[in-house]
CSV table of C-alpha atoms in Angstrom, one decimal:
chain,number,residue,atom,x,y,z
A,1,MET,CA,0.0,0.0,0.0
A,2,ALA,CA,1.2,3.5,-0.8
A,3,ASN,CA,2.3,5.7,2.0
A,4,LYS,CA,1.2,9.3,2.5
A,5,HIS,CA,4.5,10.7,1.2
A,6,TYR,CA,4.0,8.7,-2.1
A,7,ILE,CA,0.4,9.8,-2.4
A,8,ILE,CA,1.3,13.5,-2.0
A,9,ASP,CA,4.2,13.1,-4.5
A,10,ARG,CA,2.0,11.5,-7.1
A,11,SER,CA,-0.7,14.1,-6.5
A,12,LEU,CA,1.7,16.9,-7.1
A,13,HIS,CA,3.0,15.1,-10.2
A,14,TRP,CA,-0.5,14.6,-11.7
A,15,PHE,CA,-1.8,18.0,-10.8
A,16,ALA,CA,1.2,19.6,-12.6
A,17,ALA,CA,0.8,17.2,-15.5
A,18,PHE,CA,-2.9,18.0,-16.0
A,19,LEU,CA,-2.2,21.7,-15.6
A,20,ILE,CA,0.6,21.6,-18.2
A,21,LEU,CA,-1.7,19.8,-20.7
A,22,PHE,CA,-4.5,22.3,-19.9
A,23,ILE,CA,-2.2,25.2,-20.7
A,24,LEU,CA,-1.0,23.6,-23.9
A,25,MET,CA,-4.5,23.0,-25.2
A,26,ASN,CA,-6.3,25.9,-23.7
A,27,MET,CA,-4.0,28.7,-25.0
A,28,GLY,CA,-4.4,27.6,-28.6
A,29,ALA,CA,-8.2,27.3,-28.1
A,30,GLN,CA,-8.3,30.8,-26.6
A,31,ILE,CA,-6.3,32.4,-29.4
A,32,HIS,CA,-7.7,30.5,-32.4
A,33,THR,CA,-11.3,29.3,-31.7
A,34,ILE,CA,-12.9,31.8,-29.3
A,35,ASN,CA,-14.5,34.8,-31.1
A,36,TYR,CA,-12.4,37.7,-30.0
A,37,GLN,CA,-15.0,40.2,-31.4
A,38,ILE,CA,-17.2,39.5,-28.3
A,39,LYS,CA,-14.8,41.4,-26.0
A,40,GLY,CA,-12.7,43.1,-28.5
A,41,GLN,CA,-9.2,42.1,-29.6
A,42,ILE,CA,-7.2,43.8,-26.9
A,43,LEU,CA,-9.3,42.6,-23.9
A,44,HIS,CA,-9.5,39.1,-25.4
A,45,ARG,CA,-5.7,39.0,-25.7
A,46,GLN,CA,-5.3,40.4,-22.2
A,47,ASP,CA,-7.6,37.7,-20.7
A,48,ALA,CA,-5.9,34.9,-22.6
A,49,ILE,CA,-2.4,36.1,-21.4
A,50,GLN,CA,-3.6,36.5,-17.8
A,51,THR,CA,-5.2,33.1,-17.7
A,52,HIS,CA,-2.0,31.6,-19.3
A,53,ALA,CA,0.2,33.4,-16.7
A,54,LEU,CA,-2.0,32.2,-13.8
A,55,MET,CA,-1.8,28.6,-14.9
A,56,ALA,CA,1.9,28.8,-15.5
A,57,MET,CA,2.4,30.2,-12.0
A,58,GLY,CA,0.4,27.2,-10.8
A,59,VAL,CA,2.6,24.7,-12.7
A,60,PHE,CA,5.7,26.5,-11.4
A,61,THR,CA,4.5,26.3,-7.8
A,62,LEU,CA,3.5,22.6,-8.1
A,63,ILE,CA,6.9,21.7,-9.7
A,64,ILE,CA,8.8,23.5,-7.0
A,65,LEU,CA,6.7,21.9,-4.3
A,66,ARG,CA,7.3,18.5,-5.8
A,67,PHE,CA,11.0,19.1,-6.2
A,68,ILE,CA,11.3,20.0,-2.5
A,69,TRP,CA,9.0,17.2,-1.4
A,70,GLU,CA,11.0,14.7,-3.3
A,71,LYS,CA,14.3,15.9,-1.8
A,72,LEU,CA,12.8,15.8,1.7
A,73,PHE,CA,11.3,12.3,1.5
A,74,ILE,CA,13.3,10.5,-1.2
A,75,ALA,CA,13.8,7.5,1.1
A,76,LYS,CA,10.1,7.1,1.7
A,77,LEU,CA,9.0,7.4,-2.0
A,78,LYS,CA,8.5,4.2,-3.8
A,79,ARG,CA,10.0,4.5,-7.3
A,80,GLN,CA,10.2,2.2,-10.4
A,81,PRO,CA,13.5,0.3,-10.1
A,82,ILE,CA,16.3,1.6,-12.2
A,83,GLN,CA,17.5,-1.1,-14.6
A,84,GLY,CA,21.1,-0.2,-15.1
A,85,GLU,CA,23.2,2.9,-15.8
A,86,CYS,CA,21.7,3.6,-19.3
A,87,HIS,CA,18.2,3.6,-17.8
A,88,LYS,CA,19.3,5.8,-15.0
A,89,TRP,CA,20.9,8.3,-17.4
A,90,PHE,CA,17.8,8.3,-19.6
A,91,VAL,CA,15.5,9.0,-16.6
A,92,GLN,CA,17.7,11.8,-15.3
A,93,THR,CA,18.0,13.3,-18.8
A,94,ILE,CA,14.2,13.3,-19.4
A,95,HIS,CA,13.6,15.0,-16.0
A,96,ALA,CA,16.4,17.6,-16.6
A,97,CYS,CA,14.8,18.3,-20.0
A,98,PHE,CA,11.4,18.8,-18.4
A,99,TYR,CA,12.9,21.4,-16.0
A,100,LEU,CA,14.9,23.1,-18.7
A,101,ILE,CA,12.0,23.3,-21.2
A,102,LEU,CA,9.6,24.6,-18.5
A,103,THR,CA,12.1,27.2,-17.4
A,104,GLY,CA,12.6,28.2,-21.0
A,105,LEU,CA,8.9,28.6,-21.5
A,106,VAL,CA,8.6,30.8,-18.4
A,107,LEU,CA,11.6,33.0,-19.5
A,108,THR,CA,10.4,33.4,-23.1
A,109,GLY,CA,6.8,34.0,-21.9
A,110,LEU,CA,8.1,36.8,-19.7
A,111,GLY,CA,10.2,38.1,-22.6
A,112,MET,CA,7.1,38.3,-24.8
A,113,ALA,CA,5.0,39.9,-22.1
A,114,VAL,CA,7.6,42.7,-21.5
A,115,ASN,CA,8.0,43.3,-25.3
A,116,ALA,CA,4.3,43.0,-26.3
A,117,ASP,CA,2.8,45.5,-28.7
A,118,VAL,CA,-0.1,46.1,-26.4
A,119,VAL,CA,-0.2,47.1,-22.7
A,120,ILE,CA,-0.3,43.9,-20.6
A,121,HIS,CA,-1.4,43.8,-17.0
A,122,LEU,CA,-0.8,40.7,-15.0
A,123,PHE,CA,-2.7,40.7,-11.7
A,124,GLY,CA,-2.8,44.5,-11.5
A,125,VAL,CA,0.8,45.1,-12.5
A,126,GLN,CA,1.7,46.6,-15.9
A,127,VAL,CA,4.4,44.4,-17.4
A,128,SER,CA,4.7,46.0,-20.8
A,129,ASP,CA,5.0,49.5,-22.1
A,130,VAL,CA,4.0,49.9,-25.8
A,131,ALA,CA,6.4,52.8,-26.1
A,132,GLU,CA,9.4,50.7,-25.0
A,133,SER,CA,8.4,47.4,-26.6
A,134,ASP,CA,10.6,45.8,-29.1
A,135,GLY,CA,8.8,43.8,-31.8
A,136,ARG,CA,12.0,42.0,-32.9
A,137,ILE,CA,12.6,40.7,-29.4
A,138,TYR,CA,9.0,39.7,-29.1
A,139,ALA,CA,9.2,37.8,-32.4
A,140,LYS,CA,12.4,36.0,-31.3
A,141,MET,CA,10.9,35.1,-27.9
A,142,LEU,CA,7.7,33.8,-29.6
A,143,ALA,CA,9.7,31.7,-32.0
A,144,ILE,CA,11.7,30.1,-29.2
A,145,HIS,CA,8.5,29.7,-27.1
A,146,LEU,CA,6.7,27.8,-29.9
A,147,GLN,CA,9.8,25.6,-30.5
A,148,LEU,CA,9.9,24.8,-26.7
A,149,ILE,CA,6.2,23.9,-26.8
A,150,THR,CA,6.9,21.5,-29.7
A,151,LEU,CA,9.8,20.0,-27.7
A,152,LEU,CA,7.6,19.7,-24.6
A,153,TRP,CA,5.0,17.7,-26.6
A,154,TRP,CA,7.7,15.3,-27.8
A,155,LEU,CA,9.1,15.1,-24.3
A,156,ILE,CA,5.7,14.3,-22.8
A,157,MET,CA,5.3,11.5,-25.4
A,158,LEU,CA,8.8,10.2,-24.7
A,159,HIS,CA,8.1,10.2,-21.0
A,160,PHE,CA,4.8,8.4,-21.4
A,161,ALA,CA,6.4,5.8,-23.7
A,162,GLY,CA,9.3,5.3,-21.2
A,163,VAL,CA,6.8,4.8,-18.3
A,164,ILE,CA,4.9,2.2,-20.3
A,165,TYR,CA,8.1,0.4,-21.3
A,166,ALA,CA,9.4,0.4,-17.7
A,167,ARG,CA,6.2,-1.1,-16.4
A,168,ARG,CA,6.0,-3.9,-19.0
């Protein structure tokens, strides 16, 4: 039977996983399928960005909590047995890539918010100034952000396949 430490660890994992999937699917839906003419383009974009930022902060919080939880209770957490050095390296690489990609998404998202061509308010704080925005930086950040999203999808699939393979 699973202990409380394991249950909390798995809960943090799955809440973060579902939130990541929600962000990945919801942002595209908000931008491309919702009729922006209802609120107007600027308010629609502001709402989409603020929802996205709130969800990203939730993911960041869950990941930090899980990272701390795992370090505090590593001895009490039941894990899938590592099947050699190659398997250990693969697992560590996948986890490191998740952390790197998610960090990159946060940084590029902030870079886009600061250099947006509209005024963006996140939770009452103005993070962009149209007069000082740089469209070239915004475009570069967006391109990197979209590439990181594609890499994240591939990493999720690779992680899922690895889990299935390890539990065979």
